[in-house]
XYZ file of N, CA and C in Angstrom:
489
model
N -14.199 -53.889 30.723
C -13.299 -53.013 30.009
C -13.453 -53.171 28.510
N -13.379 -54.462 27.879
C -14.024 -54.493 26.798
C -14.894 -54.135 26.317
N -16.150 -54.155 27.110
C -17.398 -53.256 26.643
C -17.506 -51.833 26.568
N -16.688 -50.939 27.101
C -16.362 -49.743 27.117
C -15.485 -49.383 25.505
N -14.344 -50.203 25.199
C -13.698 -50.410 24.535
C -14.620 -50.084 23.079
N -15.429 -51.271 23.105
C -16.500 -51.420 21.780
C -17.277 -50.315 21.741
N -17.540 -49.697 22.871
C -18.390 -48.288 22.399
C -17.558 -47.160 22.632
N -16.518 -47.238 22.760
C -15.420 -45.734 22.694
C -14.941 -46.212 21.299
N -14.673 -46.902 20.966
C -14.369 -46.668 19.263
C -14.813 -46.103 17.878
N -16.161 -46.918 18.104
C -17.288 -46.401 17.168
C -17.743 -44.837 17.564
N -17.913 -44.552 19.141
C -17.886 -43.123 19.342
C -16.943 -42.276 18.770
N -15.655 -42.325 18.871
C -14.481 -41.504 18.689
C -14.256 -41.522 16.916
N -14.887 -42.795 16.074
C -14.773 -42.681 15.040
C -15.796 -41.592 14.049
N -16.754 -41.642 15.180
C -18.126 -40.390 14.479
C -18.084 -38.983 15.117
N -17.187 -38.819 16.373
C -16.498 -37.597 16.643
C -15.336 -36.841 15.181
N -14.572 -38.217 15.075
C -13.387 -37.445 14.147
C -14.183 -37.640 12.764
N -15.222 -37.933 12.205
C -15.758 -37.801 11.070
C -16.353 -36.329 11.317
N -16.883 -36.011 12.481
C -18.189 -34.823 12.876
C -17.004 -33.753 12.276
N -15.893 -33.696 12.808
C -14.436 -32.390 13.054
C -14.464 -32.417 11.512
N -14.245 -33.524 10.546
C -13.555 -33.491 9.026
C -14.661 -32.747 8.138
N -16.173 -32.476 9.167
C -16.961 -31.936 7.796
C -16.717 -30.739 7.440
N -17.375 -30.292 6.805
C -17.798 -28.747 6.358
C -18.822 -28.319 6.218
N -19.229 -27.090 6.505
C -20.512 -26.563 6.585
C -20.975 -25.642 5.462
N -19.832 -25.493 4.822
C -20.368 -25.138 3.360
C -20.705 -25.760 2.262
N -21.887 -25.172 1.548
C -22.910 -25.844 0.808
C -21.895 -25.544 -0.797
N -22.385 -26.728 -1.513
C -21.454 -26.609 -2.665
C -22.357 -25.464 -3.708
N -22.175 -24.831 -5.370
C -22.636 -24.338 -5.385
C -23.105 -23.061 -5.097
N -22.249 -21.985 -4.432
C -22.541 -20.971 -3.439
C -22.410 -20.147 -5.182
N -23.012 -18.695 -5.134
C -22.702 -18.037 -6.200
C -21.495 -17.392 -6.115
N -20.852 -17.028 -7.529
C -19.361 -16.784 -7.594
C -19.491 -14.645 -7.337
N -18.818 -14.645 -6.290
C -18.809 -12.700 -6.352
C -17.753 -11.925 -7.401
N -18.305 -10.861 -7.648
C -17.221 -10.470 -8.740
C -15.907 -10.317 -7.951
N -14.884 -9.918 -9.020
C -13.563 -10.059 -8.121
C -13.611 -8.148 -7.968
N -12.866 -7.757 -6.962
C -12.637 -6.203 -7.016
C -11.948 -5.582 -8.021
N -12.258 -4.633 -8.827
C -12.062 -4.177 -10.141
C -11.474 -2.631 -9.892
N -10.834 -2.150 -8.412
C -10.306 -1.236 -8.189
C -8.879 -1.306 -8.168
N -8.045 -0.372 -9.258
C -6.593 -0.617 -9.224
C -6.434 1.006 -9.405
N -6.520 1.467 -7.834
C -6.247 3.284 -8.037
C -4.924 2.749 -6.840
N -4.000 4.164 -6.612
C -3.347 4.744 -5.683
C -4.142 5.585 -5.287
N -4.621 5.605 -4.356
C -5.337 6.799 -3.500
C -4.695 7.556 -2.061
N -3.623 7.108 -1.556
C -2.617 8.316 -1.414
C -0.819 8.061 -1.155
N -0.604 8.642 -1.227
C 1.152 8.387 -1.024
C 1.379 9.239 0.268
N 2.329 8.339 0.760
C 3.009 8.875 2.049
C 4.321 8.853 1.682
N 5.501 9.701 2.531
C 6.510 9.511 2.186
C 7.517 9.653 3.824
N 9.002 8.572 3.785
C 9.717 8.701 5.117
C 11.278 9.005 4.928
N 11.384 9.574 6.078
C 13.216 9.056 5.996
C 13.208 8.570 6.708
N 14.651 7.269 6.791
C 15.357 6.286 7.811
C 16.060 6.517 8.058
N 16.992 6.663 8.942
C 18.255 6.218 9.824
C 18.950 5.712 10.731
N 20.115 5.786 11.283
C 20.067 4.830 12.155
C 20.118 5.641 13.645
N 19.193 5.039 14.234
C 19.116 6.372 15.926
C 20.255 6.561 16.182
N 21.764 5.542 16.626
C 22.074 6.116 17.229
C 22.466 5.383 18.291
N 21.016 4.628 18.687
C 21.002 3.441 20.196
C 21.383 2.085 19.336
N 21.611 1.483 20.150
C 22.528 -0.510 19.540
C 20.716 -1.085 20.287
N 20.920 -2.242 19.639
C 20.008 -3.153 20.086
C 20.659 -4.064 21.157
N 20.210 -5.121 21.854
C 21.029 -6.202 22.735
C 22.043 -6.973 21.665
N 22.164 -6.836 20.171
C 23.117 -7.292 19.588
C 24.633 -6.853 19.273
N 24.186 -4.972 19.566
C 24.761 -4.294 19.305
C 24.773 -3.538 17.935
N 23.513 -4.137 17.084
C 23.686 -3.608 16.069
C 22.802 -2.048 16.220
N 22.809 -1.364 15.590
C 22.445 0.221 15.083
C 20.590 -0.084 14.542
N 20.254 1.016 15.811
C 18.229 0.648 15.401
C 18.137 2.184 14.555
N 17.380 0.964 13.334
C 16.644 2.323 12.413
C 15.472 2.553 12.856
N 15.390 3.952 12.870
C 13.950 4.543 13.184
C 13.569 5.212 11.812
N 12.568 5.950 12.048
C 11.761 6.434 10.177
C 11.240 8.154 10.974
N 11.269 8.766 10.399
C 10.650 10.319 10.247
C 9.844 9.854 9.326
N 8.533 10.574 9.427
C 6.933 10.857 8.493
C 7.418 12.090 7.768
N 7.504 12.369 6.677
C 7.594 13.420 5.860
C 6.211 14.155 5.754
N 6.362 15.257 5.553
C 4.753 16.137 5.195
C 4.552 15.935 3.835
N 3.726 15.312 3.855
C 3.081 15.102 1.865
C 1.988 15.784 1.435
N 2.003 16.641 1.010
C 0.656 17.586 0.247
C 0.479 16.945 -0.921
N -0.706 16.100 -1.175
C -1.104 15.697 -2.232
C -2.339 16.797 -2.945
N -1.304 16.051 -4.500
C -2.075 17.734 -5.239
C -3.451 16.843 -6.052
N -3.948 17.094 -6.663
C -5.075 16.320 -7.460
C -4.522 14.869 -8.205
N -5.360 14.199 -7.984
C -5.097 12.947 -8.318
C -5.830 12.575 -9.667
N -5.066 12.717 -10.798
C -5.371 12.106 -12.281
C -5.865 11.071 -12.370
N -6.723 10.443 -12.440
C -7.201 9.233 -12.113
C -7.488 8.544 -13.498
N -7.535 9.310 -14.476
C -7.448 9.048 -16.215
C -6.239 8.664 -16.466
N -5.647 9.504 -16.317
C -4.383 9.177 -16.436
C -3.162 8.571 -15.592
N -3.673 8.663 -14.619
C -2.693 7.921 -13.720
C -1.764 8.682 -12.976
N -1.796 10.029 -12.933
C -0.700 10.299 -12.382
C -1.150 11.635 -10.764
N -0.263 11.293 -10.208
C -0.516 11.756 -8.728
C 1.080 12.829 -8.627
N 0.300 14.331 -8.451
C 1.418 14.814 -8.405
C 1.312 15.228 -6.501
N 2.807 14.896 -5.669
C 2.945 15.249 -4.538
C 3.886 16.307 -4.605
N 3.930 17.339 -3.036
C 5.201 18.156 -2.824
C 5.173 17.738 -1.082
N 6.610 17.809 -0.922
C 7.264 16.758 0.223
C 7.823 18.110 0.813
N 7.876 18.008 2.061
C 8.356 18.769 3.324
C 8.943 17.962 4.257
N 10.404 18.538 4.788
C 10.942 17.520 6.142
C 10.338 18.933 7.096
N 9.695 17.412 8.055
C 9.106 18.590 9.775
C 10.340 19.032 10.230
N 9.991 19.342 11.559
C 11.139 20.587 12.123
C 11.448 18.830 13.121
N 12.925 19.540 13.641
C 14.077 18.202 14.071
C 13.180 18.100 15.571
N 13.450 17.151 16.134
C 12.825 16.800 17.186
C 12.308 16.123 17.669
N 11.680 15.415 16.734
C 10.690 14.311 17.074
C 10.551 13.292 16.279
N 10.755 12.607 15.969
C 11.303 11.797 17.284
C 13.079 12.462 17.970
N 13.043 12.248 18.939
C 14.279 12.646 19.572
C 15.475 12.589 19.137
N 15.847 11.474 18.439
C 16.843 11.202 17.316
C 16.928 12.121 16.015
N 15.934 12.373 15.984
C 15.638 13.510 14.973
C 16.385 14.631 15.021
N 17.508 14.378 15.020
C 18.470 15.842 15.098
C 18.715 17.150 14.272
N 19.091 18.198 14.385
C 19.175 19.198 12.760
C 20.286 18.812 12.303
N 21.243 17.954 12.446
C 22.152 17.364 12.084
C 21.371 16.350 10.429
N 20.739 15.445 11.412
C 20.143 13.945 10.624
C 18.784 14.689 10.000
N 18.433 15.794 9.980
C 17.507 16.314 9.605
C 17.884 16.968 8.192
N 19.260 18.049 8.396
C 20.210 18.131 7.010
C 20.503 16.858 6.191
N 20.280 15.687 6.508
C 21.013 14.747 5.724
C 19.753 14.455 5.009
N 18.356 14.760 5.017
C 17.490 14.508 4.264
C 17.414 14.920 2.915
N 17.185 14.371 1.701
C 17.926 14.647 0.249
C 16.498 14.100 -0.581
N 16.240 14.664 -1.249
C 15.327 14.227 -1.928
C 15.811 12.718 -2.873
N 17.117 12.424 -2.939
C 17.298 11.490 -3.722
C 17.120 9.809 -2.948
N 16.867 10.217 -1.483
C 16.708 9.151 -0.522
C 16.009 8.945 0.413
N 14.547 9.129 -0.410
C 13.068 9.007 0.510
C 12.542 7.395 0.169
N 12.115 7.335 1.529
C 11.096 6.194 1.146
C 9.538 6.103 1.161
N 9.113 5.407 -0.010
C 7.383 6.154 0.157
C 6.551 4.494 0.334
N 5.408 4.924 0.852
C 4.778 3.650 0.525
C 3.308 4.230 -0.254
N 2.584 3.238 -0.383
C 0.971 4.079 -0.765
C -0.362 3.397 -0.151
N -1.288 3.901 -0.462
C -2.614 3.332 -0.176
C -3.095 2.609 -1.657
N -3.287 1.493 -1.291
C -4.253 1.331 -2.697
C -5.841 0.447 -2.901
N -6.238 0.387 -3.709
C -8.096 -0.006 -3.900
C -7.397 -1.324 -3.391
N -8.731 -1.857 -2.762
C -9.211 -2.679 -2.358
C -8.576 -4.231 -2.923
N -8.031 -5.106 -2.319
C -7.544 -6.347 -3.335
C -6.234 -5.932 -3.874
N -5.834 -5.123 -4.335
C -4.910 -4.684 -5.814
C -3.452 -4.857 -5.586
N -2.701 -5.093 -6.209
C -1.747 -5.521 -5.909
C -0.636 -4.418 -6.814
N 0.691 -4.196 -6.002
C 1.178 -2.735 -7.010
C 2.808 -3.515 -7.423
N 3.650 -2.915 -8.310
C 4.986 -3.321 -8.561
C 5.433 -2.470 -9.362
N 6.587 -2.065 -9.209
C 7.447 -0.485 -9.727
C 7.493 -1.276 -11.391
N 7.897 -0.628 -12.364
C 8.012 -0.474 -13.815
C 8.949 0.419 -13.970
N 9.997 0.821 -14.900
C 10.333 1.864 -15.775
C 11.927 1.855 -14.757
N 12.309 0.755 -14.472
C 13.630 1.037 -13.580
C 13.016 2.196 -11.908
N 11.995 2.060 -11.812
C 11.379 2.707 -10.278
C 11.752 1.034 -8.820
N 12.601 2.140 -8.092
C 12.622 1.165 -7.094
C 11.283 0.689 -6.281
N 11.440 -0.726 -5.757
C 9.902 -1.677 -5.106
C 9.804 -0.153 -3.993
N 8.569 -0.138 -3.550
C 8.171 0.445 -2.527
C 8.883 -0.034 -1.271
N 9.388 0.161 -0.768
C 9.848 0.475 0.694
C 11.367 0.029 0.563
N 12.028 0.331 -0.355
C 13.143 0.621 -0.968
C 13.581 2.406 -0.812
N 15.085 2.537 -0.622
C 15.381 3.845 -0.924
C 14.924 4.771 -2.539
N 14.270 5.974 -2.471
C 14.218 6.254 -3.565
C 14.570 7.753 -4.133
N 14.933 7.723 -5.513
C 15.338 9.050 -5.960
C 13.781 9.713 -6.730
N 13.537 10.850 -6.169
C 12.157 11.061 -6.120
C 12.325 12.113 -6.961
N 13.893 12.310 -7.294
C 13.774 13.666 -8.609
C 13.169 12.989 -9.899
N 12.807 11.746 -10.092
C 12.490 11.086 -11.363
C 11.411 10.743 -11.399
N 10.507 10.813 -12.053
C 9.136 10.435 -11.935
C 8.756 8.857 -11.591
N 8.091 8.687 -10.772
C 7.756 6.916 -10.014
C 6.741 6.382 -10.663
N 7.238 5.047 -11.254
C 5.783 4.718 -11.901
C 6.110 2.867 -11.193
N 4.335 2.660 -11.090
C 3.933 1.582 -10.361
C 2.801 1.293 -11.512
N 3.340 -0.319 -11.631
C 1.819 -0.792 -11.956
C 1.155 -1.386 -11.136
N 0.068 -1.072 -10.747
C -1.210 -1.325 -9.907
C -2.247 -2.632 -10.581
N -2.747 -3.440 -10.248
C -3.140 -4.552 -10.811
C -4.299 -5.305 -9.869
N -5.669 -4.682 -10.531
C -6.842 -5.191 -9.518
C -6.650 -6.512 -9.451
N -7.609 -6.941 -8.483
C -7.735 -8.516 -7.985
C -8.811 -9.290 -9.343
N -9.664 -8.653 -10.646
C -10.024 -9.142 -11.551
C -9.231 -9.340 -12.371
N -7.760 -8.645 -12.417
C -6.623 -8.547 -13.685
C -6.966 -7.024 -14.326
N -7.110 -6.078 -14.108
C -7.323 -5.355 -14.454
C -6.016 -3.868 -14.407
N -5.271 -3.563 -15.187
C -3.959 -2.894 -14.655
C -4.085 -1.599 -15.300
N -2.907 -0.970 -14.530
C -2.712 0.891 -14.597
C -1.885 1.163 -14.376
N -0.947 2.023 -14.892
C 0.170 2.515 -14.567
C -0.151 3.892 -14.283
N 0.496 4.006 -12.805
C 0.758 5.281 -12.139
C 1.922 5.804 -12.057
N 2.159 7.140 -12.597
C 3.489 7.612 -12.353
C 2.808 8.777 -10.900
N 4.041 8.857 -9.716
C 4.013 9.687 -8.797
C 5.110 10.995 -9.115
N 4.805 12.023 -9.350
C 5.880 13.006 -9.344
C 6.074 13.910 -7.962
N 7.001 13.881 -7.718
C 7.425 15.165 -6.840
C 7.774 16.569 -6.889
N 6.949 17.110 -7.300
C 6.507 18.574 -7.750
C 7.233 19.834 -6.634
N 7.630 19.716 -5.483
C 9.006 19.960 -4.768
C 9.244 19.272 -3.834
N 10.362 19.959 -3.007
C 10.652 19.152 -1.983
C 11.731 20.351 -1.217
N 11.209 20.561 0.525
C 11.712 21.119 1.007
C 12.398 21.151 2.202
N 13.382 21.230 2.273
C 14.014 20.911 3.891
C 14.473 22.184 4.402
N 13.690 23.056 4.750
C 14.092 24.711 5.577
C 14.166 24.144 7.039
């Protein structure tokens, strides 16, 4: 048993050295960082509450997709003009013409797409993204590549229709 002993130690000690290495070589060349800080598209939702309780009893929010027609995207300047449409009630099922009237342009929520890496954060008193928002005011985000590289985008809402 001892002799087993003396060679399971020294084994198990060059096992847990083998696990601690690394296989990367020091030296590797440095890649540039991504130097893209666009919005390349905006979506926009409403929330409410369905209607149905959860097993807590509390009230489940669901989200409607708004129709977003994006108009040309300023890319000099930064600014992205959208016009917003609520779909017809229905769908989702909760989607009533009731909760469908209660849609207001002053209480959309939008999120966006953005370049690669980049990281975004509202400016100018604009609420964070996935916050309620008043979309009669022009939205501005600063966008901030993964090199440090920044832009301010304002989003306008050029109309908005609930027929």
């Amino acid at each position: 048993m001892k002799n087993i002993n003396k060679i399971r130690m020294p084994f198990m000690g060059i096992i847990i050295a083998m696990l601690f290495t690394s296989c990367l070589k020091k030296g590797l060349p440095e890649l540039p960082l991504a130097d893209g800080n666009a919005i390349t598209l905006v979506n926009a939702e409403y929330r409410f509450e369905s209607g149905a309780k959860n097993m807590n009893g509390q009230s489940i929010v669901t989200n409607r997709t708004l129709t977003v027609v994006q108009g040309n995207i300023d890319k000099v300047n930064g600014i992205i003009n959208v016009a917003i449409s609520v779909p017809a009630a229905g769908s989702p099922v909760d989607f009533t013409a009731a909760e469908k009237a209660k849609v207001v342009q002053t209480k959309i929520w939008f999120n966006v797409n953005l370049s690669t890496a980049a990281t975004i954060s509202p400016t100018g008193g604009t609420p964070a993204l996935g916050d309620p928002t008043d979309a009669t005011k022009p939205l501005k985000y600063v966008v901030t590549a993964a090199n440090g590289d920044v832009k301010v985008w304002t989003i306008n809402v050029t109309s908005f229709s609930n027929n």
